[in-house]
mmCIF file with all atom_site columns, C-alpha atoms in Angstrom:
data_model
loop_
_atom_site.group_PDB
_atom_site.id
_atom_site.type_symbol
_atom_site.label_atom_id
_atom_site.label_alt_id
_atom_site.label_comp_id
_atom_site.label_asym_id
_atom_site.label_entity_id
_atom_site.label_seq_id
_atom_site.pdbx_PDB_ins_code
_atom_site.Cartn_x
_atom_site.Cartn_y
_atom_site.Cartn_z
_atom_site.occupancy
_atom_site.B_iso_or_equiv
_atom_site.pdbx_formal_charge
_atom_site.auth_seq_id
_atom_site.auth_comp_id
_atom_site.auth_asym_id
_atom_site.auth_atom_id
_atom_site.pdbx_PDB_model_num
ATOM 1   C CA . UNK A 1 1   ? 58.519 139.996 53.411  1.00 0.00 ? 1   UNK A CA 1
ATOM 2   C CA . UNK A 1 2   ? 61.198 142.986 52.499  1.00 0.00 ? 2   UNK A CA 1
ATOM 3   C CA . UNK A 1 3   ? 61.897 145.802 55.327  1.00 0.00 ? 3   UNK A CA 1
ATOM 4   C CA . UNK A 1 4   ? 62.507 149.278 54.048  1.00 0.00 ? 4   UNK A CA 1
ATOM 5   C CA . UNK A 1 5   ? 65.985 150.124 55.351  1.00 0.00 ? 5   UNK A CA 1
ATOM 6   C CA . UNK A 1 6   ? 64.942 152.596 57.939  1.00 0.00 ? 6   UNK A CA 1
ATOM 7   C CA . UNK A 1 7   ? 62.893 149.517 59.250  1.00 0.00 ? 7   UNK A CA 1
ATOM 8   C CA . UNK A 1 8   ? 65.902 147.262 59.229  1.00 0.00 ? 8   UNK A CA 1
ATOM 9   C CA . UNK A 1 9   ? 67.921 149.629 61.428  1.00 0.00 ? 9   UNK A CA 1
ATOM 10  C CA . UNK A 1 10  ? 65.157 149.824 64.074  1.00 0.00 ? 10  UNK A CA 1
ATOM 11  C CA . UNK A 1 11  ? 64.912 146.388 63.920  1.00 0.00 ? 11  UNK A CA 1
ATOM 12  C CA . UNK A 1 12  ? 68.116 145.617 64.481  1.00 0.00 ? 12  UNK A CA 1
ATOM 13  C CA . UNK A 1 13  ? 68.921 148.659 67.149  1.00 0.00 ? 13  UNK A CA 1
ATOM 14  C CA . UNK A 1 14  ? 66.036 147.251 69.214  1.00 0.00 ? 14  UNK A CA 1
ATOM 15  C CA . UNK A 1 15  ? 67.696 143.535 69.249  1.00 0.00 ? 15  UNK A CA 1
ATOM 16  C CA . UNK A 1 16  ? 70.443 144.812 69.988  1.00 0.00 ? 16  UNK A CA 1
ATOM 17  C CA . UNK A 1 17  ? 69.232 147.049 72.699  1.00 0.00 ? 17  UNK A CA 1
ATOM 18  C CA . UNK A 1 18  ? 67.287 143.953 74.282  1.00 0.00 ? 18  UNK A CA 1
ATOM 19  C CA . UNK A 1 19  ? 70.025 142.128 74.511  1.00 0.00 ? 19  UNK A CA 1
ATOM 20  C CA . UNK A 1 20  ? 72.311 144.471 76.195  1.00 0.00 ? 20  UNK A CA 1
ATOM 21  C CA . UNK A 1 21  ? 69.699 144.841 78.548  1.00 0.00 ? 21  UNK A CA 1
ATOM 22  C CA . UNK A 1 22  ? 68.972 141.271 79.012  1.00 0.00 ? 22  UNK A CA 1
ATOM 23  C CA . UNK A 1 23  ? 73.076 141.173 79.842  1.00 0.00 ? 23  UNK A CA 1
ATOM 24  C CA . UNK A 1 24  ? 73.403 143.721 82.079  1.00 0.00 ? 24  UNK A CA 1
ATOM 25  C CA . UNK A 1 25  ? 70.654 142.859 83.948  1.00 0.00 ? 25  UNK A CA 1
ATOM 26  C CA . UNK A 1 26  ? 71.350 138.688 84.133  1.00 0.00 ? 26  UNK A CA 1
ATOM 27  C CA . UNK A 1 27  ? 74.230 139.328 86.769  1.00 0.00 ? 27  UNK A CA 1
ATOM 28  C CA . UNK A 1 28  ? 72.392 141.368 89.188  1.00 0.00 ? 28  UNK A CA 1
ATOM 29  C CA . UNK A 1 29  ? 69.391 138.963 89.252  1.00 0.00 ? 29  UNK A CA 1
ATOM 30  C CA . UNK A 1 30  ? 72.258 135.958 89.661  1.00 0.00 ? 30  UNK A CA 1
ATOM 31  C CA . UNK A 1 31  ? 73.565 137.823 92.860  1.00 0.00 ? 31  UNK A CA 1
ATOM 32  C CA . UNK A 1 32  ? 70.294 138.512 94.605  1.00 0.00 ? 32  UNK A CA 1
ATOM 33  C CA . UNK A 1 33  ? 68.611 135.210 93.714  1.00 0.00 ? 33  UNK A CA 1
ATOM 34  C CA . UNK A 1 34  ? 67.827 132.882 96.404  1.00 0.00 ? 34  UNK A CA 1
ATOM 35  C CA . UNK A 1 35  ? 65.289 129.902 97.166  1.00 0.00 ? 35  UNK A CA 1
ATOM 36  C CA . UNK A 1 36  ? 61.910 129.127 98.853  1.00 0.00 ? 36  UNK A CA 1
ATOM 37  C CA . UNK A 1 37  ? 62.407 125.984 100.824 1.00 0.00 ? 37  UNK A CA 1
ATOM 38  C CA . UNK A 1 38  ? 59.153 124.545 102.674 1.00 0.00 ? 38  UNK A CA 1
ATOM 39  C CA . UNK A 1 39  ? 59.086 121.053 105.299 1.00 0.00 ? 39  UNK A CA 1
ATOM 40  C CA . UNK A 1 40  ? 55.412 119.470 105.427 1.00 0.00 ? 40  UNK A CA 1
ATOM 41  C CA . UNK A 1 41  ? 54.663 117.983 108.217 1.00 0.00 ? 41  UNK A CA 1
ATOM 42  C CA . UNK A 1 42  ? 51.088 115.594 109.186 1.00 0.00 ? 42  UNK A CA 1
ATOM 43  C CA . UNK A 1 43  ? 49.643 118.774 110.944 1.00 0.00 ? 43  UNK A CA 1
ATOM 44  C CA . UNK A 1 44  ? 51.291 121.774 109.165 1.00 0.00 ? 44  UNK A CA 1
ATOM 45  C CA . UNK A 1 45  ? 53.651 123.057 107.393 1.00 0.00 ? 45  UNK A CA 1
ATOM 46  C CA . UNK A 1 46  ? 57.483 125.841 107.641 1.00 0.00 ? 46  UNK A CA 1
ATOM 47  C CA . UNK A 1 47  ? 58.509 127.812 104.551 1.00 0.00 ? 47  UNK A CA 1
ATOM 48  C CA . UNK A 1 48  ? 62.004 130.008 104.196 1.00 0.00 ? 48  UNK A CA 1
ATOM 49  C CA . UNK A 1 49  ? 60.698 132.845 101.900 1.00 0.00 ? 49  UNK A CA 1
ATOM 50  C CA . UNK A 1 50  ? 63.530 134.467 100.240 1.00 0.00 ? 50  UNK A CA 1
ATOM 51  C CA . UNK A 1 51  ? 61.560 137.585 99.440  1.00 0.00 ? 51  UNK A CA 1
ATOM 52  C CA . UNK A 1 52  ? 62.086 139.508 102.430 1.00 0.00 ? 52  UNK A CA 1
ATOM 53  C CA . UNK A 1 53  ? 63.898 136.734 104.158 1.00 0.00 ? 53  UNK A CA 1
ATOM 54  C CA . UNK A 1 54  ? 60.844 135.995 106.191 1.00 0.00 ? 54  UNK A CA 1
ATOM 55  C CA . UNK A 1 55  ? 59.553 132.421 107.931 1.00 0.00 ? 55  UNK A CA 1
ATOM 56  C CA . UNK A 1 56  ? 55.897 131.304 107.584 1.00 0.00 ? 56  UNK A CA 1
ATOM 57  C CA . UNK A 1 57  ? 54.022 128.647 109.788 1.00 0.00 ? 57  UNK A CA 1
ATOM 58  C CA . UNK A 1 58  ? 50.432 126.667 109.055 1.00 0.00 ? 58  UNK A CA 1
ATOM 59  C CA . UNK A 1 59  ? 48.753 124.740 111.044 1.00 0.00 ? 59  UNK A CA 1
ATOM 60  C CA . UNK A 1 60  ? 46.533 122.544 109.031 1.00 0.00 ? 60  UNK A CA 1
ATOM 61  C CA . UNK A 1 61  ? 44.819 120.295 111.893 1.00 0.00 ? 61  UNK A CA 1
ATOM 62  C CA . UNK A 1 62  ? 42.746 120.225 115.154 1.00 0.00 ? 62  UNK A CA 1
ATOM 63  C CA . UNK A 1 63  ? 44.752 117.808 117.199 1.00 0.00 ? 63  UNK A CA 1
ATOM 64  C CA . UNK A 1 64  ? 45.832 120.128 120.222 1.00 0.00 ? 64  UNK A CA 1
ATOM 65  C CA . UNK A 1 65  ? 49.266 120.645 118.841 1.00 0.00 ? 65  UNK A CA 1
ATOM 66  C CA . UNK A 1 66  ? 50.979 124.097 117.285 1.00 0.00 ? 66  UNK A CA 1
ATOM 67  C CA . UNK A 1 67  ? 53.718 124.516 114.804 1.00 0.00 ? 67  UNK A CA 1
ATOM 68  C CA . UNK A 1 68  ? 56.493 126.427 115.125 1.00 0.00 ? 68  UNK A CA 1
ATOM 69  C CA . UNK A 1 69  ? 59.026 127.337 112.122 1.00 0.00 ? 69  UNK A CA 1
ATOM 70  C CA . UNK A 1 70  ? 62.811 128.191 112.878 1.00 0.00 ? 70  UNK A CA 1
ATOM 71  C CA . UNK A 1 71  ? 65.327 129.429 110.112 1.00 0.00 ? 71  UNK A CA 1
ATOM 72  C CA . UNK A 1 72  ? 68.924 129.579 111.026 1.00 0.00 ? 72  UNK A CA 1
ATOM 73  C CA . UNK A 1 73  ? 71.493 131.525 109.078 1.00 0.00 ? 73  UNK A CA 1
ATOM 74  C CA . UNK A 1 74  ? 75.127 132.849 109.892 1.00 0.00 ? 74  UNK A CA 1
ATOM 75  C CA . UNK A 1 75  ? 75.905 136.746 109.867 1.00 0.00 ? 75  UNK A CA 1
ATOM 76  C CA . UNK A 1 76  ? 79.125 137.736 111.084 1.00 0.00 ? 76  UNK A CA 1
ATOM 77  C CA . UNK A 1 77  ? 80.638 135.277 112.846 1.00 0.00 ? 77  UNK A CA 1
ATOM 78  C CA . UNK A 1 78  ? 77.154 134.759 114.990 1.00 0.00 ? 78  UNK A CA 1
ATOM 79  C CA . UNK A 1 79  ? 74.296 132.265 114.084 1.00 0.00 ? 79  UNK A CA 1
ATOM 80  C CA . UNK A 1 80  ? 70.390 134.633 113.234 1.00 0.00 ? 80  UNK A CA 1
ATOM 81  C CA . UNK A 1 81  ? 67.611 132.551 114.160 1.00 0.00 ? 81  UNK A CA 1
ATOM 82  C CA . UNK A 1 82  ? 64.410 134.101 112.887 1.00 0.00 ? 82  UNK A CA 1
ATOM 83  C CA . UNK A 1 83  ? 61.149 132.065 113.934 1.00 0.00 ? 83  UNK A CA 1
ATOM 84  C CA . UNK A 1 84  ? 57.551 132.272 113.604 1.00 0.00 ? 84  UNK A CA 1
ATOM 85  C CA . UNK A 1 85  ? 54.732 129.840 115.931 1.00 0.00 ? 85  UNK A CA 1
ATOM 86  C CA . UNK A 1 86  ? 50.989 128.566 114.882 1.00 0.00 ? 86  UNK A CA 1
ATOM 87  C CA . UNK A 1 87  ? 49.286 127.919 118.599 1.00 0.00 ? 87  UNK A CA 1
ATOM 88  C CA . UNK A 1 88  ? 45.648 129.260 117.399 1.00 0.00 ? 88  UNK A CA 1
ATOM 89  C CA . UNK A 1 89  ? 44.574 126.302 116.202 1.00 0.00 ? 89  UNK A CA 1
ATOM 90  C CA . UNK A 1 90  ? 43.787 124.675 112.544 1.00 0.00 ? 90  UNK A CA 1
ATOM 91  C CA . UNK A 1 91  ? 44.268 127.492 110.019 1.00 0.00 ? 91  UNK A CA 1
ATOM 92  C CA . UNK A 1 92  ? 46.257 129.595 111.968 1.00 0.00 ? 92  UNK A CA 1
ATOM 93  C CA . UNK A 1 93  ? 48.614 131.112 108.970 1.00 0.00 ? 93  UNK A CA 1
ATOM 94  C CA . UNK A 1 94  ? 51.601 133.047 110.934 1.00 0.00 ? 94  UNK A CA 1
ATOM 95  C CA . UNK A 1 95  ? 54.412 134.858 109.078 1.00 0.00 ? 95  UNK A CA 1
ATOM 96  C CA . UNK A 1 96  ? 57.580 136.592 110.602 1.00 0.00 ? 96  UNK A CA 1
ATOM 97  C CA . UNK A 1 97  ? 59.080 139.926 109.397 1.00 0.00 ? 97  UNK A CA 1
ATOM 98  C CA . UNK A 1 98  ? 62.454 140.292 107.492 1.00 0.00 ? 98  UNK A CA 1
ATOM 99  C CA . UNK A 1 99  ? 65.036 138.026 108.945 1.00 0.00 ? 99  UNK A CA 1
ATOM 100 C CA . UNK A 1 100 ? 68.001 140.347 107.410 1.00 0.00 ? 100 UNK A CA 1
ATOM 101 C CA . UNK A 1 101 ? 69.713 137.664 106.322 1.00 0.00 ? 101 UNK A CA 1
ATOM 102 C CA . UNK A 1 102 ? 73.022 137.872 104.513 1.00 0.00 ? 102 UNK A CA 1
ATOM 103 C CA . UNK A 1 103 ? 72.514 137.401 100.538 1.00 0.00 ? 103 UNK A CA 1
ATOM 104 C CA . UNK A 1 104 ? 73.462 133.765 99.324  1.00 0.00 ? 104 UNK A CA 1
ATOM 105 C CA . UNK A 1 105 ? 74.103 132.412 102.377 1.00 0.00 ? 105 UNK A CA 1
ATOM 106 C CA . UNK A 1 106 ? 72.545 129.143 103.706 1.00 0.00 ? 106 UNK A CA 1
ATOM 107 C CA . UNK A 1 107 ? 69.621 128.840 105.657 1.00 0.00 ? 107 UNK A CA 1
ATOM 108 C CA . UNK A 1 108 ? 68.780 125.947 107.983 1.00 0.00 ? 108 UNK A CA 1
ATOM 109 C CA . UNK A 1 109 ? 65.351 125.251 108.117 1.00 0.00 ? 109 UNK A CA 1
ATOM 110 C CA . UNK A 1 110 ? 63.280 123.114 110.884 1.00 0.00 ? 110 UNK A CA 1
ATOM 111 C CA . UNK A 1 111 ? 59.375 122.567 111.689 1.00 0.00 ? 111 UNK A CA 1
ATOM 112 C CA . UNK A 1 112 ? 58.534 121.555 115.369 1.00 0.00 ? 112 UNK A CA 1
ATOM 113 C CA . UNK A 1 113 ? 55.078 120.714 117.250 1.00 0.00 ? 113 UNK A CA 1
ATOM 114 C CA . UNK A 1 114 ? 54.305 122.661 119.597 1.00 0.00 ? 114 UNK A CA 1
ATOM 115 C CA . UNK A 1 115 ? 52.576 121.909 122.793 1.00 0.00 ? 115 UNK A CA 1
ATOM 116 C CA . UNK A 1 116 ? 52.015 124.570 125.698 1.00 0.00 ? 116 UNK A CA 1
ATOM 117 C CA . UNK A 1 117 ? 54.611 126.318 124.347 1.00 0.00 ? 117 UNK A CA 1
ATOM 118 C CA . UNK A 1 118 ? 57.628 124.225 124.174 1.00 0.00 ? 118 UNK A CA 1
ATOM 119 C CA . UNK A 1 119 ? 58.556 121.882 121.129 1.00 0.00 ? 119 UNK A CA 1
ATOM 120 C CA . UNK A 1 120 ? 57.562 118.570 121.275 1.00 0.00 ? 120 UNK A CA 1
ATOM 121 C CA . UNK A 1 121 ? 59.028 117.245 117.899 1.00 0.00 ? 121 UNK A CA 1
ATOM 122 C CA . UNK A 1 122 ? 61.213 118.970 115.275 1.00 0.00 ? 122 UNK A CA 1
ATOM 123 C CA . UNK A 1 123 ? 61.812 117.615 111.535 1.00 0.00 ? 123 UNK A CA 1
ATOM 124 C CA . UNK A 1 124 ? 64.965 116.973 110.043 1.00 0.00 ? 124 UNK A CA 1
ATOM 125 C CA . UNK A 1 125 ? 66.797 120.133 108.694 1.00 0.00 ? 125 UNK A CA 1
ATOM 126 C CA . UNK A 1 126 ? 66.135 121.239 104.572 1.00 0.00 ? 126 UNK A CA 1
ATOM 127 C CA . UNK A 1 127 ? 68.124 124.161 103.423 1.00 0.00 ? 127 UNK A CA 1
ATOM 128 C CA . UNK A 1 128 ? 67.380 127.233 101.384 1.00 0.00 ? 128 UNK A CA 1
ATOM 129 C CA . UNK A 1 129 ? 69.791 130.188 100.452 1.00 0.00 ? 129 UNK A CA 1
ATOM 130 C CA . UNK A 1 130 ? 68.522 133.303 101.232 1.00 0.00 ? 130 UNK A CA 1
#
């Protein structure tokens, strides 16, 4: 198939334009770009959210025992710990608002039962970048 000329130039000014924009915009995305990291435990489950730095709970079973989700990240020269609890019972969904977390830095994640408030049992850490 043969492009008129006029077509050629429009082709080839809107490649060109998609790629600059593809460029400028890769970089930004690479800074701000951070990871969802979730621990799954028998009766629940803990999720880092990146989007809005926030820390989600579930409590998947009816065996007398919460969850509680903890995030730990470092922010000028201190340790934030953002965390969210599940005591309501199976399908109790909880989410925490925005942790503020510094961009890129690492996040220390941990899921503990929870029984009359106090934690019982914690997993091992998993880490996400926020």
């Amino acid at each position: 198939m043969k492009l008129r000329k006029g077509s050629r130039i429009a082709t080839v000014a809107g490649a060109t334009l998609a790629l600059m924009a593809g460029i400028s915009g890769s970089g930004h995305a690479a800074e701000t770009l951070g990871t969802i990291e979730t621990i799954n435990v028998a009766g629940g489950s803990g999720t880092f959210l990146d989007g809005g730095d926030r820390v989600e709970c579930y409590d998947t079973r009816k065996d007398g025992y919460g969850i509680r989700t903890y995030a730990y990240s470092p922010k000028g020269g201190e340790t934030w710990v953002q965390y969210v609890s599940c005591l309501g019972g199976k399908g109790d969904l909880q989410q925490s608002g925005d942790a503020g977390f510094v961009e890129g830095h690492r996040v220390k994640l941990k899921v503990c039962y929870v029984k009359r408030n106090m934690d019982v049992k914690c997993s091992k850490y998993k880490y996400a970048t926020a």
